[in-house]
Coordinates of C-alpha atoms in Angstrom, one line a residue:
Chain J
M124 CA -200.9 161.9 -17.8
T125 CA -200.8 165.4 -19.1
G126 CA -201.4 166.2 -22.7
L127 CA -197.7 166.4 -23.5
T128 CA -196.8 163.1 -21.9
T129 CA -199.7 161.4 -23.7
T130 CA -198.5 162.8 -27.0
A131 CA -194.9 161.9 -26.2
S132 CA -195.8 158.3 -25.4
L133 CA -197.8 158.1 -28.7
I134 CA -194.9 159.5 -30.7
Y135 CA -192.4 157.2 -29.1
L136 CA -194.7 154.3 -29.8
I137 CA -194.9 155.3 -33.5
S138 CA -191.1 155.6 -33.5
A139 CA -190.7 152.1 -32.1
F140 CA -193.1 150.8 -34.7
C141 CA -190.9 152.3 -37.4
Y142 CA -187.9 150.4 -36.1
V143 CA -189.7 147.1 -36.0
I144 CA -191.2 147.4 -39.4
G145 CA -187.9 148.9 -40.7
V146 CA -185.9 145.9 -39.5
H147 CA -188.5 143.6 -40.9
L148 CA -188.2 145.2 -44.4
M149 CA -184.5 144.9 -44.2
R150 CA -184.9 141.1 -44.6
S151 CA -185.3 141.3 -48.3
P152 CA -182.8 143.0 -50.7
K153 CA -185.7 144.6 -52.5
T154 CA -187.2 146.4 -49.6
A155 CA -184.1 146.8 -47.4
K156 CA -183.4 150.4 -48.3
K157 CA -186.9 151.4 -47.6
G158 CA -186.7 149.6 -44.3
N159 CA -183.6 151.6 -43.3
G160 CA -185.3 154.8 -44.3
L161 CA -188.4 154.0 -42.2
S162 CA -186.2 153.2 -39.3
F163 CA -184.5 156.6 -39.8
V164 CA -187.9 158.3 -39.8
G165 CA -188.6 156.7 -36.4
M166 CA -185.3 158.1 -35.2
I167 CA -186.1 161.7 -36.3
L168 CA -189.6 161.5 -34.7
A169 CA -188.1 160.4 -31.4
V170 CA -185.5 163.2 -31.5
I171 CA -188.1 165.9 -32.3
M172 CA -190.3 164.7 -29.5
I173 CA -187.6 164.6 -26.8
L174 CA -186.5 168.1 -28.0
I175 CA -190.0 169.4 -27.5
E176 CA -190.2 167.7 -24.1
I177 CA -187.0 169.3 -22.8
L178 CA -187.9 172.7 -24.3
V179 CA -191.3 172.6 -22.6
S180 CA -189.7 171.6 -19.3
G181 CA -187.7 174.8 -19.4
R182 CA -185.1 173.4 -17.1
V183 CA -182.2 173.2 -19.5
Q184 CA -179.3 175.4 -18.5
V185 CA -177.4 177.4 -21.1
G186 CA -174.3 175.3 -20.5
A187 CA -176.2 172.1 -21.1
W188 CA -177.6 173.5 -24.3
I189 CA -174.1 174.4 -25.5
A190 CA -172.8 170.9 -24.5
L191 CA -175.7 169.2 -26.2
A192 CA -175.5 171.2 -29.4
A193 CA -171.7 171.0 -29.7
G194 CA -171.8 167.2 -29.1
L195 CA -174.5 166.7 -31.6
A196 CA -173.0 168.9 -34.3
L197 CA -169.5 167.4 -34.0
G198 CA -171.0 163.9 -33.8
I199 CA -173.2 164.3 -36.9
F200 CA -170.4 165.8 -38.9
Y201 CA -167.9 163.1 -37.9
G202 CA -170.3 160.2 -38.3
F203 CA -171.7 161.4 -41.6
S204 CA -168.4 162.2 -43.2
K205 CA -166.8 159.0 -42.1
A206 CA -169.7 156.9 -43.4
K207 CA -169.8 158.8 -46.7
R208 CA -166.2 158.3 -47.5
V209 CA -165.4 154.8 -46.2
P210 CA -164.4 152.2 -48.8
M211 CA -166.7 149.2 -48.8
T212 CA -163.8 146.9 -47.7
D213 CA -163.6 148.9 -44.5
V214 CA -167.3 148.8 -43.5
P215 CA -166.9 146.1 -40.8
Q216 CA -164.5 148.2 -38.8
L217 CA -166.7 151.3 -39.2
V218 CA -169.8 149.4 -38.0
S219 CA -167.7 148.3 -35.0
L220 CA -166.6 151.9 -34.3
F221 CA -170.2 153.1 -34.4
N222 CA -171.1 150.3 -32.0
A223 CA -168.3 151.4 -29.6
V224 CA -169.7 155.0 -29.4
G225 CA -173.2 153.7 -28.9
G226 CA -172.0 151.8 -25.9
G227 CA -170.0 154.8 -24.7
A228 CA -173.1 157.0 -24.9
A229 CA -175.1 154.5 -22.8
A230 CA -172.3 154.4 -20.2
A231 CA -172.2 158.2 -20.1
I232 CA -175.9 158.4 -19.4
G233 CA -175.6 155.7 -16.7
A234 CA -172.8 157.6 -15.1
F235 CA -174.7 160.9 -15.3
D236 CA -177.7 159.4 -13.5
Y237 CA -175.6 157.8 -10.8
M238 CA -173.9 161.2 -10.2
T239 CA -177.2 163.2 -10.0
A240 CA -179.0 160.7 -7.8
N241 CA -177.6 162.2 -4.6
G242 CA -177.9 159.0 -2.8
H243 CA -181.6 158.6 -3.6
L244 CA -181.5 155.9 -6.2
P245 CA -184.1 153.2 -5.5
L246 CA -183.0 149.6 -6.1
V247 CA -185.1 149.2 -9.2
L248 CA -183.2 152.1 -10.8
S249 CA -179.7 151.5 -9.4
I250 CA -179.6 148.1 -10.9
P251 CA -180.2 149.3 -14.5
V252 CA -177.8 152.2 -13.9
V253 CA -175.0 149.9 -12.9
L254 CA -175.8 147.5 -15.8
D255 CA -175.8 150.5 -18.1
I256 CA -172.3 151.6 -17.0
V257 CA -170.8 148.1 -17.0
I258 CA -172.2 146.9 -20.3
G259 CA -171.6 150.3 -22.0
G260 CA -168.0 150.3 -20.8
I261 CA -167.3 146.8 -22.0
T262 CA -168.8 147.4 -25.4
F263 CA -167.0 150.7 -25.7
S264 CA -163.5 149.4 -25.2
G265 CA -164.2 145.9 -26.7
S266 CA -165.6 147.4 -29.9
L267 CA -162.7 149.8 -30.2
I268 CA -160.3 146.8 -30.1
A269 CA -162.4 144.9 -32.6
T270 CA -162.2 148.0 -34.9
G271 CA -158.5 148.0 -34.5
K272 CA -158.2 144.3 -35.3
L273 CA -160.5 144.5 -38.3
S274 CA -158.5 147.4 -39.7
G275 CA -155.2 145.9 -38.9
K276 CA -154.2 148.6 -36.5
V277 CA -154.2 146.0 -33.7
S278 CA -152.7 142.7 -34.5
G279 CA -155.3 140.2 -35.7
K280 CA -153.4 137.5 -33.8
P281 CA -154.7 136.5 -30.4
I282 CA -152.9 138.7 -27.9
T283 CA -152.3 137.1 -24.5
F284 CA -149.8 137.6 -21.7
P285 CA -148.7 135.5 -18.8
G286 CA -151.1 135.6 -16.0
S287 CA -153.9 137.0 -18.1
K288 CA -156.3 134.5 -16.6
F289 CA -155.5 135.8 -13.1
V290 CA -156.0 139.5 -14.3
N291 CA -159.3 138.6 -15.9
I292 CA -160.5 137.1 -12.6
L293 CA -159.4 140.3 -10.7
V294 CA -161.2 142.5 -13.2
V295 CA -164.4 140.5 -12.9
I296 CA -164.2 140.7 -9.1
A297 CA -163.6 144.4 -9.3
I298 CA -166.7 144.8 -11.5
V299 CA -168.9 142.8 -9.3
A300 CA -167.6 144.5 -6.1
A301 CA -168.1 148.0 -7.7
A302 CA -171.6 147.0 -8.8
I303 CA -172.6 145.8 -5.4
L304 CA -171.2 148.9 -3.7
M305 CA -172.9 151.2 -6.1
I306 CA -176.2 149.4 -5.6
T307 CA -176.1 149.2 -1.8
Q308 CA -174.3 152.5 -1.0
V309 CA -175.2 155.0 -3.7
D310 CA -173.4 158.2 -4.1
N311 CA -169.7 157.5 -3.9
S312 CA -167.9 158.6 -7.1
W313 CA -165.0 156.3 -6.4
Y314 CA -167.3 153.3 -7.0
L315 CA -168.4 154.8 -10.2
V316 CA -164.8 155.3 -11.3
L317 CA -163.9 151.8 -10.3
A318 CA -166.9 150.3 -12.2
L319 CA -166.0 152.3 -15.3
L320 CA -162.3 151.5 -15.3
A321 CA -162.9 147.8 -14.6
S322 CA -165.5 147.5 -17.4
L323 CA -163.2 149.2 -19.9
A324 CA -160.5 146.9 -18.9
F325 CA -162.8 143.9 -19.2
G326 CA -163.7 144.9 -22.8
L327 CA -160.0 145.0 -23.7
L328 CA -159.2 141.7 -22.0
M329 CA -162.1 140.0 -23.6
T330 CA -161.4 141.1 -27.2
L331 CA -157.6 141.2 -27.4
P332 CA -157.1 137.4 -27.2
I333 CA -159.6 136.6 -29.8
G334 CA -158.3 136.1 -33.3
G335 CA -159.1 138.4 -36.2
A336 CA -161.1 135.8 -38.0
D337 CA -163.6 135.6 -35.1
M338 CA -163.9 139.3 -34.9
P339 CA -167.2 139.5 -36.9
V340 CA -168.9 137.3 -34.3
V341 CA -167.5 139.4 -31.5
V342 CA -168.7 142.6 -33.2
S343 CA -172.2 141.2 -33.5
L344 CA -172.2 140.1 -29.9
L345 CA -171.0 143.5 -28.7
N346 CA -173.7 145.0 -30.9
A347 CA -176.3 143.0 -29.0
F348 CA -174.6 144.2 -25.7
T349 CA -175.0 147.8 -26.8
G350 CA -178.7 147.2 -27.5
L351 CA -179.1 146.0 -24.0
A352 CA -177.2 148.9 -22.5
V353 CA -179.4 151.3 -24.4
A354 CA -182.5 149.4 -23.1
F355 CA -181.2 149.8 -19.5
A356 CA -180.6 153.5 -20.2
G357 CA -184.3 153.5 -21.1
F358 CA -185.3 152.1 -17.7
V359 CA -183.1 154.7 -16.0
I360 CA -184.6 157.7 -17.7
N361 CA -188.0 156.0 -17.9
N362 CA -188.3 156.3 -21.7
Q363 CA -189.9 153.4 -23.5
V364 CA -188.5 154.1 -27.0
L365 CA -185.0 153.4 -25.6
I366 CA -186.3 150.2 -24.0
I367 CA -188.1 148.9 -27.2
A368 CA -185.3 149.9 -29.6
G369 CA -182.6 148.6 -27.3
A370 CA -184.3 145.3 -26.7
L371 CA -184.9 144.9 -30.4
V372 CA -181.2 145.4 -31.2
G373 CA -180.3 143.2 -28.3
A374 CA -182.4 140.4 -29.8
A375 CA -181.3 141.0 -33.3
G376 CA -177.6 141.0 -32.4
T377 CA -178.0 137.8 -30.4
I378 CA -179.6 136.0 -33.4
L379 CA -177.0 137.3 -35.8
T380 CA -174.3 136.2 -33.5
L381 CA -175.7 132.7 -33.3
Q382 CA -176.2 132.5 -37.0
M383 CA -172.7 133.5 -37.8
A384 CA -171.2 131.2 -35.2
D385 CA -173.3 128.5 -36.7
A386 CA -172.1 129.1 -40.2
M387 CA -168.5 128.9 -39.0
N388 CA -169.4 125.7 -37.1
R389 CA -168.2 127.3 -33.8
S390 CA -170.1 128.0 -30.6
V391 CA -170.1 131.5 -29.2
A392 CA -168.9 130.1 -25.9
N393 CA -166.0 128.5 -27.8
I394 CA -165.0 131.7 -29.5
L395 CA -165.1 133.7 -26.3
A396 CA -163.5 131.0 -24.2
G397 CA -160.7 130.8 -26.7
G398 CA -160.1 134.3 -25.6
F399 CA -159.7 133.5 -22.0
G400 CA -156.3 131.9 -22.2
T401 CA -157.4 128.3 -22.9
D402 CA -156.4 129.0 -26.5
D403 CA -157.3 125.5 -27.7
S404 CA -158.2 127.1 -31.0
Q405 CA -154.5 127.8 -31.5
S406 CA -152.9 124.5 -30.6
V407 CA -154.9 122.4 -33.0
S408 CA -152.6 120.6 -35.5
P409 CA -150.6 123.4 -37.0
A410 CA -151.0 122.2 -40.5
G411 CA -149.5 118.8 -40.5
Q412 CA -148.9 118.9 -44.2
T413 CA -145.7 117.1 -44.5
D414 CA -144.9 116.1 -48.1
V415 CA -148.2 117.1 -49.6
K416 CA -147.9 117.0 -53.3
V417 CA -149.4 120.0 -55.0
V418 CA -149.3 121.0 -58.7
E419 CA -148.3 124.6 -59.2
T420 CA -149.6 126.6 -62.1
S421 CA -148.9 130.0 -63.7
A422 CA -151.1 132.9 -64.7
D423 CA -150.5 132.0 -68.3
D424 CA -151.9 128.5 -67.8
I425 CA -154.9 129.8 -65.9
G426 CA -155.6 132.4 -68.6
L427 CA -155.6 129.6 -71.2
Q428 CA -157.8 127.4 -69.1
L429 CA -160.3 130.1 -68.5
A430 CA -160.4 131.1 -72.2
Y431 CA -161.5 127.7 -73.2
A432 CA -164.0 127.1 -70.4
H433 CA -167.8 127.3 -70.8
N434 CA -168.7 127.6 -67.1
V435 CA -166.5 129.3 -64.6
M436 CA -167.3 129.6 -60.9
I437 CA -165.4 132.2 -58.9
V438 CA -165.1 131.4 -55.2
P439 CA -164.0 134.5 -53.3
G440 CA -162.8 134.4 -49.7
Y441 CA -161.1 136.4 -47.0
G442 CA -157.9 136.6 -49.0
L443 CA -159.8 138.5 -51.7
A444 CA -161.2 141.0 -49.2
A445 CA -157.8 141.4 -47.5
A446 CA -156.1 142.1 -50.8
Q447 CA -158.9 144.4 -51.9
A448 CA -159.0 142.6 -55.2
Q449 CA -162.7 142.9 -55.9
H450 CA -162.2 145.3 -58.8
E451 CA -159.8 142.8 -60.5
V452 CA -162.2 139.9 -59.9
A453 CA -165.0 141.9 -61.5
E454 CA -162.8 142.9 -64.4
L455 CA -161.8 139.3 -65.1
A456 CA -165.4 138.1 -64.9
K457 CA -166.6 140.8 -67.3
L458 CA -163.8 139.9 -69.7
L459 CA -165.0 136.3 -69.7
T460 CA -168.7 137.0 -69.9
D461 CA -168.2 139.4 -72.7
N462 CA -166.7 136.5 -74.6
G463 CA -169.6 134.2 -74.0
I464 CA -168.3 132.3 -71.0
N465 CA -170.7 131.8 -68.1
V466 CA -169.4 133.2 -64.9
D467 CA -170.9 132.9 -61.5
Y468 CA -169.8 133.6 -58.0
A469 CA -170.2 131.1 -55.2
I470 CA -170.6 133.0 -52.0
H471 CA -170.2 131.2 -48.7
P472 CA -172.2 132.7 -45.9
V473 CA -169.1 133.7 -43.9
A474 CA -166.9 134.7 -46.8
G475 CA -165.2 138.1 -46.3
R476 CA -164.7 139.8 -43.1
M477 CA -168.3 139.6 -42.0
P478 CA -171.2 137.4 -43.1
G479 CA -172.7 139.0 -46.2
H480 CA -169.7 141.3 -46.5
M481 CA -168.6 139.6 -49.7
N482 CA -171.9 140.4 -51.3
V483 CA -171.4 144.0 -50.4
L484 CA -167.9 144.1 -51.8
L485 CA -169.0 142.5 -55.1
A486 CA -172.1 144.7 -55.3
D487 CA -169.8 147.7 -54.9
V488 CA -167.9 146.8 -58.1
N489 CA -171.1 146.3 -60.0
V490 CA -171.2 142.5 -60.2
P491 CA -174.6 141.6 -61.6
Y492 CA -176.8 140.4 -58.7
D493 CA -177.9 137.3 -60.6
Q494 CA -174.3 136.0 -60.8
L495 CA -174.1 135.8 -57.0
K496 CA -175.0 132.3 -56.0
Q497 CA -175.6 131.4 -52.4
L498 CA -174.2 128.2 -50.9
D499 CA -176.9 125.7 -51.9
E500 CA -177.4 127.0 -55.4
A501 CA -173.7 127.1 -56.0
N502 CA -173.3 123.6 -54.8
S503 CA -175.8 122.3 -57.3
M504 CA -173.8 124.0 -60.1
F505 CA -170.3 122.7 -59.4
E506 CA -170.8 119.4 -61.4
N507 CA -171.2 121.5 -64.5
T508 CA -168.4 123.9 -63.7
D509 CA -165.3 123.6 -65.9
V510 CA -163.1 125.8 -63.7
S511 CA -163.6 126.8 -60.1
L512 CA -161.4 129.8 -59.3
V513 CA -160.8 129.8 -55.6
I514 CA -159.5 133.2 -54.5
G515 CA -158.2 133.3 -50.9
A516 CA -160.8 131.0 -49.5
N517 CA -159.6 128.1 -47.4
D518 CA -161.8 126.6 -44.7
V519 CA -165.0 127.2 -46.6
T520 CA -163.8 124.9 -49.5
N521 CA -162.2 122.2 -47.3
P522 CA -163.7 118.8 -48.1
L523 CA -162.6 117.5 -44.7
A524 CA -165.7 119.3 -43.3
R525 CA -167.8 116.5 -44.8
E526 CA -165.9 114.0 -42.6
S527 CA -166.1 113.6 -38.9
G528 CA -163.4 114.0 -36.3
N529 CA -161.9 117.4 -37.1
D530 CA -162.4 121.0 -36.2
I531 CA -164.5 121.9 -39.1
S532 CA -166.6 118.8 -39.3
G533 CA -170.1 119.6 -40.2
M534 CA -169.4 123.1 -41.4
P535 CA -171.3 123.8 -44.6
I536 CA -168.8 124.2 -47.4
L537 CA -168.7 125.0 -51.1
D538 CA -168.2 121.7 -53.0
V539 CA -165.5 123.1 -55.4
D540 CA -163.8 119.7 -55.5
K541 CA -166.8 118.4 -57.5
S542 CA -166.0 120.8 -60.4
K543 CA -164.0 119.5 -63.4
S544 CA -161.0 121.5 -62.4
V545 CA -160.0 123.8 -59.5
V546 CA -157.5 126.6 -59.5
V547 CA -156.6 128.0 -56.1
I548 CA -155.1 131.4 -55.8
K549 CA -153.4 131.7 -52.4
R550 CA -150.3 133.2 -51.0
S551 CA -148.9 130.1 -49.4
M552 CA -149.8 126.6 -48.3
S553 CA -150.7 127.9 -44.8
S554 CA -154.0 126.5 -43.5
G555 CA -157.0 128.7 -42.7
Y556 CA -157.7 130.0 -39.3
A557 CA -159.3 126.7 -38.3
G558 CA -155.8 125.2 -38.5
V559 CA -157.0 122.2 -40.5
P560 CA -155.0 121.3 -43.6
N561 CA -157.0 121.4 -46.8
P562 CA -156.8 118.2 -48.9
L563 CA -158.4 120.1 -51.8
F564 CA -155.0 121.5 -52.6
S565 CA -153.5 118.1 -53.4
L566 CA -156.4 116.7 -55.4
P567 CA -155.5 115.5 -59.0
N568 CA -157.8 118.1 -60.5
T569 CA -156.5 121.0 -58.4
K570 CA -153.8 123.4 -59.4
M571 CA -152.2 126.0 -57.0
F572 CA -151.3 129.5 -58.0
F573 CA -149.2 131.1 -55.2
S574 CA -149.8 134.8 -55.4
D575 CA -151.4 137.8 -53.7
A576 CA -155.0 137.9 -54.9
K577 CA -154.7 141.3 -56.5
K578 CA -151.4 140.8 -58.3
G579 CA -152.4 137.2 -59.3
L580 CA -155.7 138.3 -60.8
Q581 CA -154.0 141.2 -62.7
D582 CA -151.6 138.6 -64.3
I583 CA -154.5 136.3 -65.1
I584 CA -156.5 139.1 -66.7
A585 CA -153.4 140.0 -68.9
S586 CA -153.0 136.4 -70.0
S587 CA -156.7 135.8 -70.6
K588 CA -156.8 138.8 -72.8
E589 CA -154.1 137.2 -75.0
Y590 CA -155.9 134.0 -75.5
I591 CA -159.4 135.5 -75.8
N592 CA -158.6 138.2 -78.3
Q593 CA -157.0 135.9 -80.8
Chain E
M296 CA -192.5 146.6 -7.7
S297 CA -193.8 149.9 -8.9
E298 CA -196.3 150.0 -11.7
E299 CA -194.0 152.0 -13.9
L300 CA -191.2 149.4 -13.6
Y301 CA -193.6 146.6 -14.2
A302 CA -194.8 148.2 -17.4
N303 CA -191.2 148.9 -18.5
L304 CA -190.2 145.3 -17.8
A305 CA -193.2 144.0 -19.8
I306 CA -192.3 146.3 -22.7
F307 CA -188.7 145.1 -22.5
V308 CA -189.5 141.4 -22.6
L309 CA -192.1 141.8 -25.4
S310 CA -189.6 143.8 -27.5
L311 CA -187.0 141.1 -27.1
L312 CA -189.5 138.6 -28.4
V313 CA -190.4 140.8 -31.3
G314 CA -186.7 141.2 -32.1
F315 CA -186.2 137.4 -32.1
E316 CA -189.2 136.9 -34.3
V317 CA -188.3 139.6 -36.8
M318 CA -184.7 138.6 -37.1
S319 CA -185.0 134.9 -37.4
K320 CA -184.0 133.5 -40.8
I321 CA -182.5 136.6 -42.4
P322 CA -180.6 135.7 -45.6
S323 CA -176.8 135.7 -45.1
T324 CA -176.5 138.1 -48.0
L325 CA -178.0 140.8 -45.8
Q326 CA -176.3 140.0 -42.6
T327 CA -173.7 142.8 -42.8
P328 CA -176.3 145.6 -43.7
M329 CA -178.6 144.1 -41.1
M330 CA -176.0 144.3 -38.4
S331 CA -175.2 147.9 -39.5
G332 CA -178.9 148.7 -39.5
A333 CA -179.5 147.4 -36.0
N334 CA -176.4 149.3 -35.0
A335 CA -177.9 152.5 -36.3
I336 CA -181.1 151.8 -34.3
H337 CA -179.3 151.7 -31.0
G338 CA -178.3 155.2 -31.8
V339 CA -181.7 156.0 -30.3
V340 CA -179.6 156.5 -27.2
V341 CA -179.4 160.0 -28.5
V342 CA -182.8 160.5 -26.9
G343 CA -181.1 159.8 -23.6
A344 CA -178.4 162.4 -24.3
F345 CA -181.2 165.0 -24.6
A346 CA -182.9 163.8 -21.5
I347 CA -179.8 164.1 -19.3
A348 CA -179.1 167.6 -20.8
A349 CA -182.3 168.7 -19.1
E350 CA -180.8 167.8 -15.7
A351 CA -177.2 169.0 -16.2
N352 CA -176.3 171.9 -14.0
N353 CA -172.5 171.8 -13.4
W354 CA -169.4 171.4 -15.4
L355 CA -168.8 167.8 -14.9
L356 CA -172.4 167.0 -15.9
Y357 CA -172.0 169.3 -19.0
V358 CA -169.0 167.3 -20.0
L359 CA -170.9 164.0 -19.6
T360 CA -173.8 165.5 -21.6
F361 CA -171.3 166.5 -24.3
F362 CA -169.8 163.1 -24.6
A363 CA -173.2 161.3 -24.6
A364 CA -174.5 163.6 -27.4
L365 CA -171.2 163.3 -29.4
F366 CA -171.1 159.5 -29.2
A367 CA -174.8 159.0 -29.9
A368 CA -174.8 161.5 -32.8
I369 CA -171.9 159.6 -34.4
N370 CA -173.8 156.4 -33.9
V371 CA -177.0 157.7 -35.5
A372 CA -175.6 159.8 -38.4
G373 CA -172.8 157.3 -39.3
G374 CA -174.9 154.2 -38.8
Y375 CA -177.8 155.2 -41.0
T376 CA -175.6 156.7 -43.7
V377 CA -173.3 153.6 -44.1
T378 CA -176.3 151.2 -44.0
D379 CA -178.0 153.3 -46.7
R380 CA -174.9 153.2 -48.8
M381 CA -174.6 149.4 -48.5
L382 CA -178.3 148.8 -49.2
G383 CA -178.2 151.1 -52.2
M384 CA -175.8 148.7 -53.8
F385 CA -178.2 145.9 -53.5
D386 CA -180.9 148.0 -54.9
R387 CA -179.0 149.0 -58.0
K388 CA -180.1 147.7 -61.3
P389 CA -177.0 146.0 -62.7
A390 CA -178.4 146.0 -66.3
K391 CA -178.8 149.7 -66.3
K392 CA -175.3 150.3 -65.0
E393 CA -173.9 148.3 -67.9
E394 CA -175.7 150.6 -70.3
D395 CA -174.4 153.7 -68.5
K396 CA -170.9 152.5 -69.1
K397 CA -171.3 151.9 -72.8

């Protein structure tokens, strides 16, 4: 080892250390921001070190400098300005977009190394190169579709077409064939093109048939994939910081994926398999609610009910996020608390578009942190709750989850049915994405208010003001 | 198996284990920022973009270098910025905000 490579190894080790400790600090809300900062310091260290290394090597052509500088400048400008301006409701799709480009970068590096190998790629390198290209390609196109689905630019409904199963099999065969050809007979650009195209196609085919509600799990899984692609890129260019950071993200993404799937009481295999044309998740009892008796209520009644309550629990769900009604909900809560009514929020782990997303949305509108109650704490409070205000949440409040024999059996839910009365704001009687009817809606202490979350809350705020200010 | 590959594999496996260990039992509140933070970290692929730049010597390779740098830079810059914004909200002292408003 020369002096430079020793120094470089040391700096990369420090950089990797920053990521590990950084992620560790992100586990608590108090230290999370510091953790992210430390991780960023690690990133800067690694970038400075690689810059010194390639400067010292003196091999970089003018054209490469221009390409590198132009790419970096444009990328930093685009990434930074996007991230600065994005409204908090759109964070999930932006995270997915950043994941896509990460996979794209890994695939580009893999393709580069394959092309420059001139037929001299030893097996131990050709395997990671191929994995890099394939996984990077899948995450790139898959994450772009996920971004589209989360932002509504691509339909959130499962998209399938006749014969999709057959096409899937063809694509997988193409990937495997291209991979084997690339590994055994290096240096044929057509194999590279085939591998890239087939991987991109696979990413599309894998994500298109998965419903919008499952997208967060898919994003997290693809995030883990990108981590692995980056780690393989590390093998290829023999740089340990890529291997360590990539593996770290791969593991982190895997765990997050499992936790999310758990919270939704679904297996990852089930979510992905649903996408491969078996579509069992769709055919399940399309809301067999014949003749369910529900009591409808009005904004005026709700305002009155809230004004005379002591303890109010707000239960926000996907509908709130979709309607972007977080400002209204915070306004209503503030109105009530200012008049001496206790208001808390019951946050289900998978409420919103992504686990933890609801917390981000509510934090964005300055909801006091101590009003946000997690599942267990909230459930211990429902007995003393006068009014539970359920806004666009369905499956996470469905008491059927406590019984066996249905799709959501065993899923942890918020026990809103235990509160003295329940008001559900919802646009229609349609069941949630699990397709299970919700008996909560027809309980004697439940009233339904059919409205868009934003509009409905504005009306309730108006009527509450009348009763409170008297 | 070369010594280099052996070392790299060992590092890979150990890092996976560290990742599993560090990530187990994170509160659901922080899952979104956590995913975003992990997402930013794989932006370290930008190091790879620099590394291939050192080898690029024709137009096709310059184009690949450009895209690798562009994509990786978006990942790093955007990932850290949006994570920081999210975590800043958790950090905020709600009581103080209330005073600001009044």
